[in-house]
Amino acid sequence: MINIEIINNKTIKVKGHANYAEYGADIVCASVSTAVYMSVNQIEVFDKSYCINTKIVEGNACIEVVCEDEIVSKVLSNLIFTLRDLELQYPKYIKINEKI
């Protein structure tokens, strides 16, 4: 299962594997990974990478906001929306825990 922790909409931690299918064919893992990578890349394209700390390694990702920025906020809001949507589609494979 992929466990996602969202803290105050400013820190997003993704841990684990979905185990929906074999390694290399797991569309749930691929969807979550793609959403995370696209969000980080979009922040970099807007030259706002100084506003986040990221750590992405096999099976784990962490994005943490270190300075307030409207673009970063919107990109991460979109990421959270996407992850929630994926959780609705694959509730056996993705669990989101939100802390305020």
Tab-separated table of N, CA and C in Angstrom:
chain	number	residue	atom	x	y	z
A	1	MET	N	0.838	-1.185	0.000
A	1	MET	CA	0.000	0.000	0.000
A	1	MET	C	0.878	1.243	0.000
A	2	ILE	N	0.418	2.253	-0.702
A	2	ILE	CA	1.081	3.550	-0.684
A	2	ILE	C	0.422	4.382	0.409
A	3	ASN	N	1.223	4.833	1.363
A	3	ASN	CA	0.736	5.693	2.434
A	3	ASN	C	1.205	7.115	2.168
A	4	ILE	N	0.264	8.030	2.193
A	4	ILE	CA	0.560	9.437	1.920
A	4	ILE	C	0.155	10.243	3.144
A	5	GLU	N	1.077	11.037	3.618
A	5	GLU	CA	0.810	11.922	4.751
A	5	GLU	C	0.896	13.363	4.250
A	6	ILE	N	-0.160	14.111	4.496
A	6	ILE	CA	-0.210	15.518	4.102
A	6	ILE	C	-0.341	16.333	5.384
A	7	ILE	N	0.628	17.211	5.623
A	7	ILE	CA	0.641	18.004	6.846
A	7	ILE	C	0.462	19.478	6.482
A	8	ASN	N	-0.663	20.036	6.901
A	8	ASN	CA	-0.974	21.459	6.670
A	8	ASN	C	-0.852	21.892	5.208
A	9	ASN	N	-1.036	20.977	4.292
A	9	ASN	CA	-0.890	21.245	2.859
A	9	ASN	C	0.490	21.811	2.518
A	10	LYS	N	1.478	21.605	3.386
A	10	LYS	CA	2.816	22.143	3.161
A	10	LYS	C	3.886	21.054	3.142
A	11	THR	N	3.558	19.888	3.637
A	11	THR	CA	4.470	18.755	3.588
A	11	THR	C	3.699	17.557	3.072
A	12	ILE	N	4.267	16.908	2.073
A	12	ILE	CA	3.643	15.721	1.489
A	12	ILE	C	4.673	14.604	1.523
A	13	LYS	N	4.330	13.526	2.233
A	13	LYS	CA	5.210	12.371	2.335
A	13	LYS	C	4.515	11.173	1.695
A	14	VAL	N	5.228	10.514	0.794
A	14	VAL	CA	4.695	9.348	0.088
A	14	VAL	C	5.622	8.184	0.392
A	15	LYS	N	5.038	7.080	0.886
A	15	LYS	CA	5.851	5.929	1.270
A	15	LYS	C	5.199	4.634	0.798
A	16	GLY	N	6.027	3.723	0.341
A	16	GLY	CA	5.565	2.379	0.029
A	16	GLY	C	5.280	2.141	-1.435
A	17	HIS	N	4.811	0.938	-1.691
A	17	HIS	CA	4.453	0.500	-3.039
A	17	HIS	C	3.013	-0.003	-3.021
A	18	ALA	N	2.312	0.187	-4.100
A	18	ALA	CA	0.909	-0.200	-4.164
A	18	ALA	C	0.731	-1.718	-4.188
A	19	ASN	N	1.628	-2.415	-4.854
A	19	ASN	CA	1.489	-3.866	-5.068
A	19	ASN	C	0.204	-4.205	-5.813
A	20	TYR	N	-0.176	-3.323	-6.710
A	20	TYR	CA	-1.346	-3.539	-7.567
A	20	TYR	C	-1.020	-4.571	-8.646
A	21	ALA	N	0.216	-4.530	-9.116
A	21	ALA	CA	0.678	-5.451	-10.157
A	21	ALA	C	2.176	-5.666	-9.970
A	22	GLU	N	2.761	-6.474	-10.841
A	22	GLU	CA	4.197	-6.728	-10.788
A	22	GLU	C	4.985	-5.435	-10.967
A	23	TYR	N	6.201	-5.454	-10.408
A	23	TYR	CA	7.104	-4.322	-10.571
A	23	TYR	C	7.269	-4.041	-12.073
A	24	GLY	N	7.139	-2.793	-12.454
A	24	GLY	CA	7.248	-2.401	-13.851
A	24	GLY	C	5.914	-2.366	-14.577
A	25	ALA	N	4.885	-2.939	-13.966
A	25	ALA	CA	3.564	-2.949	-14.590
A	25	ALA	C	2.495	-2.392	-13.647
A	26	ASP	N	2.921	-1.800	-12.552
A	26	ASP	CA	2.010	-1.319	-11.530
A	26	ASP	C	1.540	0.096	-11.868
A	27	ILE	N	0.318	0.198	-12.387
A	27	ILE	CA	-0.195	1.504	-12.823
A	27	ILE	C	-0.492	2.435	-11.654
A	28	VAL	N	-0.764	1.883	-10.479
A	28	VAL	CA	-1.042	2.728	-9.317
A	28	VAL	C	0.244	3.414	-8.865
A	29	CYS	N	1.322	2.635	-8.727
A	29	CYS	CA	2.619	3.235	-8.364
A	29	CYS	C	3.051	4.247	-9.425
A	30	ALA	N	2.878	3.878	-10.671
A	30	ALA	CA	3.285	4.773	-11.758
A	30	ALA	C	2.495	6.081	-11.722
A	31	SER	N	1.220	6.009	-11.413
A	31	SER	CA	0.384	7.213	-11.359
A	31	SER	C	0.816	8.147	-10.239
A	32	VAL	N	1.053	7.583	-9.063
A	32	VAL	CA	1.477	8.403	-7.929
A	32	VAL	C	2.858	9.003	-8.197
A	33	SER	N	3.771	8.181	-8.688
A	33	SER	CA	5.127	8.665	-8.994
A	33	SER	C	5.097	9.775	-10.030
A	34	THR	N	4.311	9.592	-11.061
A	34	THR	CA	4.216	10.596	-12.120
A	34	THR	C	3.661	11.906	-11.571
A	35	ALA	N	2.631	11.828	-10.750
A	35	ALA	CA	2.049	13.047	-10.176
A	35	ALA	C	3.078	13.798	-9.330
A	36	VAL	N	3.838	13.067	-8.526
A	36	VAL	CA	4.853	13.695	-7.672
A	36	VAL	C	5.952	14.326	-8.523
A	37	TYR	N	6.500	13.550	-9.464
A	37	TYR	CA	7.577	14.070	-10.305
A	37	TYR	C	7.125	15.268	-11.140
A	38	MET	N	5.908	15.199	-11.700
A	38	MET	CA	5.419	16.321	-12.507
A	38	MET	C	5.273	17.573	-11.669
A	39	SER	N	4.826	17.436	-10.439
A	39	SER	CA	4.656	18.601	-9.564
A	39	SER	C	5.997	19.237	-9.228
A	40	VAL	N	6.969	18.416	-8.861
A	40	VAL	CA	8.299	18.941	-8.551
A	40	VAL	C	8.908	19.584	-9.792
A	41	ASN	N	8.773	18.930	-10.937
A	41	ASN	CA	9.314	19.492	-12.184
A	41	ASN	C	8.636	20.813	-12.552
A	42	GLN	N	7.328	20.893	-12.334
A	42	GLN	CA	6.617	22.136	-12.649
A	42	GLN	C	7.112	23.275	-11.763
A	43	ILE	N	7.344	22.994	-10.502
A	43	ILE	CA	7.883	24.016	-9.600
A	43	ILE	C	9.265	24.454	-10.082
A	44	GLU	N	10.070	23.522	-10.554
A	44	GLU	CA	11.393	23.869	-11.089
A	44	GLU	C	11.284	24.694	-12.367
A	45	VAL	N	10.332	24.364	-13.230
A	45	VAL	CA	10.143	25.117	-14.472
A	45	VAL	C	9.795	26.572	-14.169
A	46	PHE	N	9.017	26.798	-13.127
A	46	PHE	CA	8.664	28.164	-12.724
A	46	PHE	C	9.762	28.828	-11.897
A	47	ASP	N	10.913	28.174	-11.807
A	47	ASP	CA	12.070	28.724	-11.071
A	47	ASP	C	11.757	28.972	-9.597
A	48	LYS	N	11.023	28.064	-8.996
A	48	LYS	CA	10.626	28.213	-7.598
A	48	LYS	C	11.162	27.077	-6.733
A	49	SER	N	12.163	26.344	-7.240
A	49	SER	CA	12.661	25.182	-6.498
A	49	SER	C	13.263	25.569	-5.141
A	50	TYR	N	13.682	26.823	-4.999
A	50	TYR	CA	14.209	27.281	-3.710
A	50	TYR	C	13.121	27.317	-2.634
A	51	CYS	N	11.848	27.216	-3.034
A	51	CYS	CA	10.737	27.268	-2.083
A	51	CYS	C	10.373	25.902	-1.501
A	52	ILE	N	11.006	24.840	-2.009
A	52	ILE	CA	10.695	23.505	-1.502
A	52	ILE	C	11.970	22.713	-1.238
A	53	ASN	N	11.869	21.797	-0.303
A	53	ASN	CA	12.888	20.773	-0.112
A	53	ASN	C	12.271	19.472	-0.598
A	54	THR	N	13.012	18.738	-1.393
A	54	THR	CA	12.497	17.467	-1.877
A	54	THR	C	13.508	16.361	-1.634
A	55	LYS	N	12.979	15.193	-1.391
A	55	LYS	CA	13.795	13.991	-1.307
A	55	LYS	C	12.973	12.882	-1.943
A	56	ILE	N	13.495	12.339	-3.032
A	56	ILE	CA	12.785	11.284	-3.736
A	56	ILE	C	13.755	10.124	-3.951
A	57	VAL	N	13.417	8.983	-3.358
A	57	VAL	CA	14.175	7.749	-3.536
A	57	VAL	C	13.172	6.612	-3.727
A	58	GLU	N	13.644	5.488	-4.162
A	58	GLU	CA	12.779	4.336	-4.441
A	58	GLU	C	11.751	4.110	-3.328
A	59	GLY	N	10.478	4.239	-3.671
A	59	GLY	CA	9.401	3.967	-2.728
A	59	GLY	C	9.105	5.063	-1.723
A	60	ASN	N	9.845	6.167	-1.771
A	60	ASN	CA	9.638	7.254	-0.817
A	60	ASN	C	9.832	8.611	-1.482
A	61	ALA	N	8.984	9.544	-1.096
A	61	ALA	CA	9.140	10.918	-1.582
A	61	ALA	C	8.676	11.859	-0.480
A	62	CYS	N	9.333	12.984	-0.386
A	62	CYS	CA	8.928	14.011	0.571
A	62	CYS	C	9.102	15.375	-0.089
A	63	ILE	N	8.049	16.161	-0.046
A	63	ILE	CA	8.081	17.538	-0.536
A	63	ILE	C	7.694	18.421	0.649
A	64	GLU	N	8.539	19.382	0.945
A	64	GLU	CA	8.283	20.272	2.084
A	64	GLU	C	8.432	21.724	1.636
A	65	VAL	N	7.413	22.532	1.890
A	65	VAL	CA	7.447	23.958	1.558
A	65	VAL	C	8.309	24.676	2.592
A	66	VAL	N	9.281	25.461	2.101
A	66	VAL	CA	10.151	26.211	3.007
A	66	VAL	C	9.939	27.718	2.905
A	67	CYS	N	9.233	28.164	1.879
A	67	CYS	CA	8.857	29.580	1.788
A	67	CYS	C	7.529	29.689	1.049
A	68	GLU	N	6.726	30.630	1.454
A	68	GLU	CA	5.409	30.822	0.870
A	68	GLU	C	5.527	31.353	-0.560
A	69	ASP	N	4.761	30.759	-1.466
A	69	ASP	CA	4.748	31.215	-2.849
A	69	ASP	C	3.433	30.758	-3.478
A	70	GLU	N	2.774	31.644	-4.212
A	70	GLU	CA	1.468	31.341	-4.804
A	70	GLU	C	1.556	30.199	-5.814
A	71	ILE	N	2.572	30.208	-6.656
A	71	ILE	CA	2.708	29.159	-7.668
A	71	ILE	C	2.930	27.808	-6.999
A	72	VAL	N	3.833	27.764	-6.038
A	72	VAL	CA	4.110	26.511	-5.324
A	72	VAL	C	2.838	26.008	-4.642
A	73	SER	N	2.116	26.906	-4.011
A	73	SER	CA	0.872	26.533	-3.337
A	73	SER	C	-0.128	25.924	-4.316
A	74	LYS	N	-0.276	26.516	-5.483
A	74	LYS	CA	-1.221	26.014	-6.486
A	74	LYS	C	-0.778	24.663	-7.051
A	75	VAL	N	0.508	24.523	-7.302
A	75	VAL	CA	1.014	23.247	-7.831
A	75	VAL	C	0.796	22.140	-6.809
A	76	LEU	N	1.109	22.400	-5.543
A	76	LEU	CA	0.940	21.377	-4.520
A	76	LEU	C	-0.535	21.110	-4.229
A	77	SER	N	-1.378	22.110	-4.340
A	77	SER	CA	-2.823	21.886	-4.209
A	77	SER	C	-3.313	20.950	-5.305
A	78	ASN	N	-2.803	21.138	-6.494
A	78	ASN	CA	-3.166	20.260	-7.602
A	78	ASN	C	-2.656	18.835	-7.357
A	79	LEU	N	-1.445	18.709	-6.820
A	79	LEU	CA	-0.911	17.393	-6.493
A	79	LEU	C	-1.800	16.700	-5.456
A	80	ILE	N	-2.183	17.408	-4.425
A	80	ILE	CA	-3.033	16.835	-3.386
A	80	ILE	C	-4.384	16.418	-3.971
A	81	PHE	N	-4.956	17.241	-4.815
A	81	PHE	CA	-6.214	16.904	-5.488
A	81	PHE	C	-6.056	15.613	-6.290
A	82	THR	N	-4.957	15.506	-7.028
A	82	THR	CA	-4.698	14.322	-7.850
A	82	THR	C	-4.527	13.080	-6.984
A	83	LEU	N	-3.775	13.200	-5.891
A	83	LEU	CA	-3.574	12.057	-4.996
A	83	LEU	C	-4.891	11.621	-4.350
A	84	ARG	N	-5.730	12.573	-3.975
A	84	ARG	CA	-7.048	12.228	-3.415
A	84	ARG	C	-7.901	11.489	-4.445
A	85	ASP	N	-7.845	11.956	-5.680
A	85	ASP	CA	-8.592	11.312	-6.753
A	85	ASP	C	-8.096	9.874	-6.966
A	86	LEU	N	-6.791	9.690	-6.956
A	86	LEU	CA	-6.237	8.340	-7.097
A	86	LEU	C	-6.642	7.449	-5.918
A	87	GLU	N	-6.686	8.023	-4.721
A	87	GLU	CA	-7.122	7.246	-3.557
A	87	GLU	C	-8.571	6.780	-3.736
A	88	LEU	N	-9.422	7.637	-4.282
A	88	LEU	CA	-10.814	7.248	-4.532
A	88	LEU	C	-10.905	6.122	-5.560
A	89	GLN	N	-10.038	6.159	-6.560
A	89	GLN	CA	-10.054	5.146	-7.601
A	89	GLN	C	-9.447	3.820	-7.141
A	90	TYR	N	-8.463	3.893	-6.242
A	90	TYR	CA	-7.729	2.698	-5.805
A	90	TYR	C	-7.635	2.648	-4.277
A	91	PRO	N	-8.763	2.576	-3.565
A	91	PRO	CA	-8.740	2.648	-2.104
A	91	PRO	C	-8.014	1.482	-1.421
A	92	LYS	N	-7.856	0.370	-2.092
A	92	LYS	CA	-7.136	-0.768	-1.511
A	92	LYS	C	-5.624	-0.590	-1.597
A	93	TYR	N	-5.182	0.398	-2.383
A	93	TYR	CA	-3.758	0.536	-2.680
A	93	TYR	C	-3.157	1.870	-2.247
A	94	ILE	N	-4.011	2.857	-1.948
A	94	ILE	CA	-3.538	4.187	-1.540
A	94	ILE	C	-4.329	4.632	-0.319
A	95	LYS	N	-3.627	5.095	0.697
A	95	LYS	CA	-4.260	5.633	1.906
A	95	LYS	C	-3.652	6.993	2.209
A	96	ILE	N	-4.499	8.007	2.311
A	96	ILE	CA	-4.042	9.359	2.634
A	96	ILE	C	-4.433	9.682	4.072
A	97	ASN	N	-3.467	10.212	4.809
A	97	ASN	CA	-3.680	10.685	6.173
A	97	ASN	C	-3.348	12.178	6.172
A	98	GLU	N	-4.351	12.998	6.476
A	98	GLU	CA	-4.135	14.441	6.479
A	98	GLU	C	-4.122	14.971	7.903
A	99	LYS	N	-3.119	15.802	8.180
A	99	LYS	CA	-2.976	16.431	9.495
A	99	LYS	C	-3.018	17.940	9.326
A	100	ILE	N	-3.770	18.586	10.163
A	100	ILE	CA	-3.881	20.045	10.095
A	100	ILE	C	-3.235	20.661	11.305
